[in-house]
mmCIF file of C-alpha atoms in Angstrom:
data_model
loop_
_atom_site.group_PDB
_atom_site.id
_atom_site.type_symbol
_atom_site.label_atom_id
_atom_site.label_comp_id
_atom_site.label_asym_id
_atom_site.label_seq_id
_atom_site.Cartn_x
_atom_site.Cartn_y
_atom_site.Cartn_z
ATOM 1 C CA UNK A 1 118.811 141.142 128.224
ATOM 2 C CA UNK A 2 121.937 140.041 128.235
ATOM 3 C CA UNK A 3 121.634 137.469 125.124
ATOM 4 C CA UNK A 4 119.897 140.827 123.622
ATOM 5 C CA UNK A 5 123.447 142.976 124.027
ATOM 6 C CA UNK A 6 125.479 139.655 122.845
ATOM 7 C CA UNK A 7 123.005 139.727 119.821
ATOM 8 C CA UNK A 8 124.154 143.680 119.057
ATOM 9 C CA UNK A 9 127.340 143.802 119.787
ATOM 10 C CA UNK A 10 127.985 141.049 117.219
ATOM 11 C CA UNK A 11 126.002 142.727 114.852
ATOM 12 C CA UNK A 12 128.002 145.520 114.892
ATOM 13 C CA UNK A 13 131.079 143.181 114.596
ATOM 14 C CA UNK A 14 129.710 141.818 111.432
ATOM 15 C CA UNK A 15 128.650 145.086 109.868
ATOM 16 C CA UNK A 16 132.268 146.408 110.347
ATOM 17 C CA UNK A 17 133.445 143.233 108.319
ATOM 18 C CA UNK A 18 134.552 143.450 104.377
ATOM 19 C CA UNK A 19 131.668 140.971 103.948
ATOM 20 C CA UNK A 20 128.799 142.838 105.311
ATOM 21 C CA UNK A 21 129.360 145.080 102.010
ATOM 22 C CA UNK A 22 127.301 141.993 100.627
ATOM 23 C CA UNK A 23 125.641 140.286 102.467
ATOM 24 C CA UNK A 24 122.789 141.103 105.331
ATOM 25 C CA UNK A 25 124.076 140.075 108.618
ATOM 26 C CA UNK A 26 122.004 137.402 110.514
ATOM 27 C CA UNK A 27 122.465 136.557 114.130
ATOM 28 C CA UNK A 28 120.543 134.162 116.166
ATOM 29 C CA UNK A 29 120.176 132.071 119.119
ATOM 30 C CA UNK A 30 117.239 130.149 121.120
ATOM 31 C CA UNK A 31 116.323 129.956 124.317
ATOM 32 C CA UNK A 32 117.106 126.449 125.398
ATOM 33 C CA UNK A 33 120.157 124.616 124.523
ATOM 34 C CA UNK A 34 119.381 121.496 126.092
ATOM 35 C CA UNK A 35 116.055 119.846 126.982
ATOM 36 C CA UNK A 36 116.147 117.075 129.597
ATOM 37 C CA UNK A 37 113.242 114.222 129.466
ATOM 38 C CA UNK A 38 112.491 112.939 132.395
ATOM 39 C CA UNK A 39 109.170 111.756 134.222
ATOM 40 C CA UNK A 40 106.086 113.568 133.663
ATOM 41 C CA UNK A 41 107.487 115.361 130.544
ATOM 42 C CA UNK A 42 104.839 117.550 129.213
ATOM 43 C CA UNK A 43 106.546 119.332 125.876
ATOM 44 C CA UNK A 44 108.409 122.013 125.892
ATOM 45 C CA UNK A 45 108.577 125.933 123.874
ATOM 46 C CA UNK A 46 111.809 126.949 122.164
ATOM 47 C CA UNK A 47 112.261 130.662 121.539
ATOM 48 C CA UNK A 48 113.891 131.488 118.336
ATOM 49 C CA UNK A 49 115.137 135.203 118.131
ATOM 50 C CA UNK A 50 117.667 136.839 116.683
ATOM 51 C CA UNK A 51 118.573 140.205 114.436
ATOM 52 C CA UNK A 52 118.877 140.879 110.556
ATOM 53 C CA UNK A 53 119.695 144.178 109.220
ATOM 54 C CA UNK A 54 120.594 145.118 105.439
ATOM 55 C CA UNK A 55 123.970 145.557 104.543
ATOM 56 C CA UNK A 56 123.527 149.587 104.987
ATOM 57 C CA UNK A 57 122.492 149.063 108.331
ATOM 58 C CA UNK A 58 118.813 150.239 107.380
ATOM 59 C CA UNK A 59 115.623 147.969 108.818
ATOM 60 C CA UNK A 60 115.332 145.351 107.014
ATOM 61 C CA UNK A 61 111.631 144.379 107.210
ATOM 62 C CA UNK A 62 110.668 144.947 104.168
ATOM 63 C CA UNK A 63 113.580 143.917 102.056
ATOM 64 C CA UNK A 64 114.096 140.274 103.976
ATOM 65 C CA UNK A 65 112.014 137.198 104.756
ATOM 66 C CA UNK A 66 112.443 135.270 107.616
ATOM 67 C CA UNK A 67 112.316 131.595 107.726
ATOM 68 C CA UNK A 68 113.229 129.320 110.886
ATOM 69 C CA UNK A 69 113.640 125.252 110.200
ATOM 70 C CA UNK A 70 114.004 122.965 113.385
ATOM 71 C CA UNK A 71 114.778 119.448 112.688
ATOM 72 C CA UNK A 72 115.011 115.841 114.813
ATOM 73 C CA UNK A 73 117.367 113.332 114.292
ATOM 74 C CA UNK A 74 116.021 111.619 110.780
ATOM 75 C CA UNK A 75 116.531 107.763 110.556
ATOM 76 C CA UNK A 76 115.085 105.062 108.374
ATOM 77 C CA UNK A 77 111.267 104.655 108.068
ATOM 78 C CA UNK A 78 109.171 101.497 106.481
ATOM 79 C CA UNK A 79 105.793 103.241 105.750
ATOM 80 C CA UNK A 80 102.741 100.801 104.570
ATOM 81 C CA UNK A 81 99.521 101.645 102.740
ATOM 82 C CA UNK A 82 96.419 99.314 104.069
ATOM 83 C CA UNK A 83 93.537 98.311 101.858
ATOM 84 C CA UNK A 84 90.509 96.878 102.738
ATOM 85 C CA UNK A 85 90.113 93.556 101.235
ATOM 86 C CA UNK A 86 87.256 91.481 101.695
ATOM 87 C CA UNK A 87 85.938 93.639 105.129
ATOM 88 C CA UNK A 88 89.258 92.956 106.094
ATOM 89 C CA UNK A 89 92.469 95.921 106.917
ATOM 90 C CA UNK A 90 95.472 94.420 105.150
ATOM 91 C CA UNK A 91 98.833 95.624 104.124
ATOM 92 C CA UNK A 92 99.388 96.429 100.494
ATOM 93 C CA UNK A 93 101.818 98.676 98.862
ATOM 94 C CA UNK A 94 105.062 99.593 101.193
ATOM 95 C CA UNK A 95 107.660 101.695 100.413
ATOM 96 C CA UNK A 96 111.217 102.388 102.993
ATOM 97 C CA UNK A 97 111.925 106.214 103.238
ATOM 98 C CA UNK A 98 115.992 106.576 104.146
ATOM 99 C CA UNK A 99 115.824 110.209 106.093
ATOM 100 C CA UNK A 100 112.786 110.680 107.886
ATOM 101 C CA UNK A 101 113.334 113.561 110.455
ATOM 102 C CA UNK A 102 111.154 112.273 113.921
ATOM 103 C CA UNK A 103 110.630 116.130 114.272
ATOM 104 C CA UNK A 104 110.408 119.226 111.542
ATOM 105 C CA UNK A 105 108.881 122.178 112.162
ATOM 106 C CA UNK A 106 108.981 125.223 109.696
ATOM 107 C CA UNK A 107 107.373 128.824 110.555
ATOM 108 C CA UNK A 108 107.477 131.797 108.922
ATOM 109 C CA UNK A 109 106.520 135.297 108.474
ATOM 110 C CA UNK A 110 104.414 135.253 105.503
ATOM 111 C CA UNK A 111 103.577 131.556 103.270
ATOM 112 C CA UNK A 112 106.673 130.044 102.321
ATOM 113 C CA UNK A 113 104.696 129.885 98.578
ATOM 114 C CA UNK A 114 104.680 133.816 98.674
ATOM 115 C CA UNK A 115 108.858 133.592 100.224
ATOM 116 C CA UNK A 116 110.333 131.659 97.244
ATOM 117 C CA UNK A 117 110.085 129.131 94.783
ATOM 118 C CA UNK A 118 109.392 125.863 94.824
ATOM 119 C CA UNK A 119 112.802 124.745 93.709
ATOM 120 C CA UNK A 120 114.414 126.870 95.986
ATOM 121 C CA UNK A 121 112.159 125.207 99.161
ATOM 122 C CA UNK A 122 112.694 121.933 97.891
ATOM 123 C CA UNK A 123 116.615 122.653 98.298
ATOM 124 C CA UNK A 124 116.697 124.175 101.258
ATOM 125 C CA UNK A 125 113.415 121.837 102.779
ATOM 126 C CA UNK A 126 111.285 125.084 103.626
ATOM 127 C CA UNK A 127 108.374 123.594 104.292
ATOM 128 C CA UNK A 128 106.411 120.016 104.542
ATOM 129 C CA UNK A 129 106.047 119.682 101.032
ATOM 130 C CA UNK A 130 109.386 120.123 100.250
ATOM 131 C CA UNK A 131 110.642 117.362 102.555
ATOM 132 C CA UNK A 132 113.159 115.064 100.809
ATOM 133 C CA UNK A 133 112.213 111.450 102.441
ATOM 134 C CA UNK A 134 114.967 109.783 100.059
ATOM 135 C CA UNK A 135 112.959 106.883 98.925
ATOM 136 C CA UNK A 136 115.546 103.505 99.110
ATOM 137 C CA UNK A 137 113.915 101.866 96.037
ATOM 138 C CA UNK A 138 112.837 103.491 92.293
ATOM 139 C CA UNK A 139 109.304 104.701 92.608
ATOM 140 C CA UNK A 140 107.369 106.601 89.902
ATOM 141 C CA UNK A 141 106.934 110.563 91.066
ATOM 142 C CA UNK A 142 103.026 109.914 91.674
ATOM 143 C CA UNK A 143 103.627 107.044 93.900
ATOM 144 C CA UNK A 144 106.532 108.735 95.936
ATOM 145 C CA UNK A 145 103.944 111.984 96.611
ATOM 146 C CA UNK A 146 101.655 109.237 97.651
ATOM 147 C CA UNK A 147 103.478 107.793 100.287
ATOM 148 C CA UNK A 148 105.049 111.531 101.422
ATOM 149 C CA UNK A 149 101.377 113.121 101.571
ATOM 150 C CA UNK A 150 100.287 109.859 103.729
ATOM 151 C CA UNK A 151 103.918 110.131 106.330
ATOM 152 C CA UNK A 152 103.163 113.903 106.369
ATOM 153 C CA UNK A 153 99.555 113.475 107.925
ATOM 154 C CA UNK A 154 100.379 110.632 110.008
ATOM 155 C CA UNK A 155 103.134 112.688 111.689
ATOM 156 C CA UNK A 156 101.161 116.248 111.763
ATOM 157 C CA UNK A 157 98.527 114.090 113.913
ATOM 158 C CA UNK A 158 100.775 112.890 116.065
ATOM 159 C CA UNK A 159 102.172 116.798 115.950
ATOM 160 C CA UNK A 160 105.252 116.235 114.996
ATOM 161 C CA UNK A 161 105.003 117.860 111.727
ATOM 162 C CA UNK A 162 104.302 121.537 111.721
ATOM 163 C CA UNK A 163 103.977 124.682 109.625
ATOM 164 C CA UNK A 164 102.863 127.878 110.556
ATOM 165 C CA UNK A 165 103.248 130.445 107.915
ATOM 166 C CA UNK A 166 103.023 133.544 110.418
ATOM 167 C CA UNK A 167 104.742 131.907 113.085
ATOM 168 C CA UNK A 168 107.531 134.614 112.856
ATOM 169 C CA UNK A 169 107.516 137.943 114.274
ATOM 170 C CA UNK A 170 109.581 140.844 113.022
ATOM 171 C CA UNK A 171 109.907 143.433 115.596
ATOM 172 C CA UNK A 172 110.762 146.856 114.406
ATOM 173 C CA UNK A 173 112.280 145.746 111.395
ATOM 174 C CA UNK A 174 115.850 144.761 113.687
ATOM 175 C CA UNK A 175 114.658 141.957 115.440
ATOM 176 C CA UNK A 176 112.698 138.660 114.959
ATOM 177 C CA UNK A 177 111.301 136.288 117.389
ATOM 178 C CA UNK A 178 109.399 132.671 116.474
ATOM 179 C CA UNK A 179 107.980 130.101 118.817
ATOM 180 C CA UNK A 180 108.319 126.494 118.124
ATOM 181 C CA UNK A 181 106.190 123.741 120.753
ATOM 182 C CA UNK A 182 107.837 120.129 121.516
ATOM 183 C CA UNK A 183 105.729 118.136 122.380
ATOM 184 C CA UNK A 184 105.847 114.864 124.947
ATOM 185 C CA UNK A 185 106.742 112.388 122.538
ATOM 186 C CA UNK A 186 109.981 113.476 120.858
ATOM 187 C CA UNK A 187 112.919 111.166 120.404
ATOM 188 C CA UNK A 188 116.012 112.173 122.190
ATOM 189 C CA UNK A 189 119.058 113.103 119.846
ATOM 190 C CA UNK A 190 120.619 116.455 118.158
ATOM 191 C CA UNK A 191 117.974 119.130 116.696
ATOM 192 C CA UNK A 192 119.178 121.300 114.770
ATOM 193 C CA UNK A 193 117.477 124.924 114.411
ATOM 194 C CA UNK A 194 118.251 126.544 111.080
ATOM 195 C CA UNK A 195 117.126 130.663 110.164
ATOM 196 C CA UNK A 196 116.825 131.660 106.788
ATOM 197 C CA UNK A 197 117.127 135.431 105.507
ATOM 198 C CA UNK A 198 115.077 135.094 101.621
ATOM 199 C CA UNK A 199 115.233 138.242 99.946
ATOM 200 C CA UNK A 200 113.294 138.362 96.544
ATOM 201 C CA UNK A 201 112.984 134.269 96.650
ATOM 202 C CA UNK A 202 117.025 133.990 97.252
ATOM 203 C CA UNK A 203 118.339 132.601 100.357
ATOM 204 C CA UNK A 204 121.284 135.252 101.431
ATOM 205 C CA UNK A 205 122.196 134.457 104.698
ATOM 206 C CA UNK A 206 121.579 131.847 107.490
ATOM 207 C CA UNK A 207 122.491 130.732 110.726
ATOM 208 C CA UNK A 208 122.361 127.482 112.760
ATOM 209 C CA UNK A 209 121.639 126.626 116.789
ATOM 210 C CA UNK A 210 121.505 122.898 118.091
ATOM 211 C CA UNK A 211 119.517 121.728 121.019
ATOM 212 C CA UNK A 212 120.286 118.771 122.568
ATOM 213 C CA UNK A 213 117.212 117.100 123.930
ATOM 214 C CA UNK A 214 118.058 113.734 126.273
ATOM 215 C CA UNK A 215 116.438 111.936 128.937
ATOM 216 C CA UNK A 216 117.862 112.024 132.832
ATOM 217 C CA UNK A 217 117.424 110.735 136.174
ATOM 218 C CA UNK A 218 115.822 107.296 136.024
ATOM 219 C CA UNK A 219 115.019 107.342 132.570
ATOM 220 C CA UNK A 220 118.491 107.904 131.442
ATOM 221 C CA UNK A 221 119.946 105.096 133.733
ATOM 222 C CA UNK A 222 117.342 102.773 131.994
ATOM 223 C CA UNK A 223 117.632 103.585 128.869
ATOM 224 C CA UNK A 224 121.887 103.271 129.333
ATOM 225 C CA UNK A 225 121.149 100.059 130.607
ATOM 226 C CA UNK A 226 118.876 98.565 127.982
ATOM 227 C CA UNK A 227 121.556 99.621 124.851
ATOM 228 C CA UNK A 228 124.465 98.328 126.964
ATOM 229 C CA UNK A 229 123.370 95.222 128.979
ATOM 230 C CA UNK A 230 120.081 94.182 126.258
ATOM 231 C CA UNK A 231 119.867 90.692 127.445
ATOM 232 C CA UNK A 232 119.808 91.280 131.278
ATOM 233 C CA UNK A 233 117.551 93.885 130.454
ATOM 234 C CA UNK A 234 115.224 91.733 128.034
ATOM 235 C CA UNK A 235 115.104 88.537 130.673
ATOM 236 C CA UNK A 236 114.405 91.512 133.654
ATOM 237 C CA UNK A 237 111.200 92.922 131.879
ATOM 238 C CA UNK A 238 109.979 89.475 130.827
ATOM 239 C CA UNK A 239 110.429 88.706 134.652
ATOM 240 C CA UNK A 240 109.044 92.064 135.509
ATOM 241 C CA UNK A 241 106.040 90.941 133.486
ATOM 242 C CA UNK A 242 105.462 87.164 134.673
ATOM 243 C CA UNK A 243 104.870 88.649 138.331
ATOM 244 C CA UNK A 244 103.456 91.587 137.877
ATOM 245 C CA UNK A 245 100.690 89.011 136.221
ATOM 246 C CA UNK A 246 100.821 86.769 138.568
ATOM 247 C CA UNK A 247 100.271 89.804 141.674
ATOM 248 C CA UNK A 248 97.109 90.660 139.070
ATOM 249 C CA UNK A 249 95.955 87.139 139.053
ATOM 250 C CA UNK A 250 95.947 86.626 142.873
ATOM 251 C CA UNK A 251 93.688 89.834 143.384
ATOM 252 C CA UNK A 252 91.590 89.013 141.061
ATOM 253 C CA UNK A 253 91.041 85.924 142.691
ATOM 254 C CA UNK A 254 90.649 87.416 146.360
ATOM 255 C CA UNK A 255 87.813 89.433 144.903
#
């Protein structure tokens, strides 16, 4: 309730401003800030509210679209194509993709197809097929959509990909609410949430949250350890490894 009463108070703020005579006014915020990792990590749901009224003040839910983009940390990505050759899996064709997010997740409250245009999605990335991957070498446009369809399905079965085209909610025509699951296997780093307001396939107002999502405890103190001490850290696991096979070779032997 209280983030509710923060959420009105600055609209009201923003609709006595010279620039709410233009614009709509979008506020937002989600439910978790900061997500810790530690052992026995399961996922985790973010709650994505907020308000957007017209500039007159009047419910907007029929004038405005609401999209909501959360984002992982991107960083470089060598994606291969096997073949089978001769019975045999090998690698052919490879391309390196510069800005691969690990996590994107798009939802809105109707299809984004229906929201806007496709050159408008592509610039703002609403939706999977408007990722830009930034391919590092010069590939023809056929090959490029190649490779993007194949990183797209790889990471929607790992569900780290995701659209949901009536993810979002629109309560009343003030307020809007969308749900977006984490699951177990995302990378620590900076995610940034993003909320569009599209009216008539323009964007015309957004607003951004960032959740920081980090390990702790035990996991933290190893992971600090392996980036700043990697060669104690490298000859402890190899160490770790010789007698943890030599304790499984001397039951095995007793039985």
């Amino acid at each position: 309730m209280r983030r509710l009463f923060a959420l009105i108070a600055l609209w009201f703020l923003a609709l006595a401003s010279p620039a709410a005579a233009a614009e709509p006014v979008l506020v937002t915020d989600i439910s978790q800030h900061r997500i810790e990792l530690r052992q026995g990590f399961t996922g985790a749901q973010l709650l994505l509210f907020g308000a957007i009224m017209s500039p007159d003040g009047a419910s907007a839910v029929r004038d405005y679209d609401v999209v909501v983009v959360l984002e992982g940390p991107a960083h470089q990505m060598v994606l291969r194509e096997k073949r089978k050759v001769a019975g045999m899996w090998v690698n052919a064709e490879y391309t390196t993709l510069r800005s691969v997010p690990s996590f994107y997740a798009v939802v809105a409250n109707r299809p984004i197809r229906q929201i806007t245009d496709p050159r408008t999605a592509a610039i703002y990335q609403l939706g999977l097929d408007s990722l830009q991957l930034s391919p590092s070498d010069s590939i023809d446009p056929a090959r490029e959509s190649h490779f993007a369809a194949g990183l797209v399905d790889l990471m929607q079965r790992q569900g780290l990909f995701h659209q949901d085209d009536s993810g979002v909610t629109i309560n009343g025509g003030v307020l809007y609410s969308a749900r977006i699951n984490l699951p177990s296997s995302v990378q620590p780093g900076t995610y940034t949430a993003e909320t569009f307001a599209v009216r008539k396939g323009r964007v015309v107002a957004s607003a951004t949250a960032r959740v920081e999502v980090g390990k702790q405890g035990f996991e933290k103190a190893v992971a600090d350890f392996s980036q700043k001490e990697a060669l104690a850290y490298g000859l402890m696991a190899v160490a770790v490894s010789v007698v943890m096979g030599w304790v499984a070779g001397r039951l095995f032997a007793l039985f």
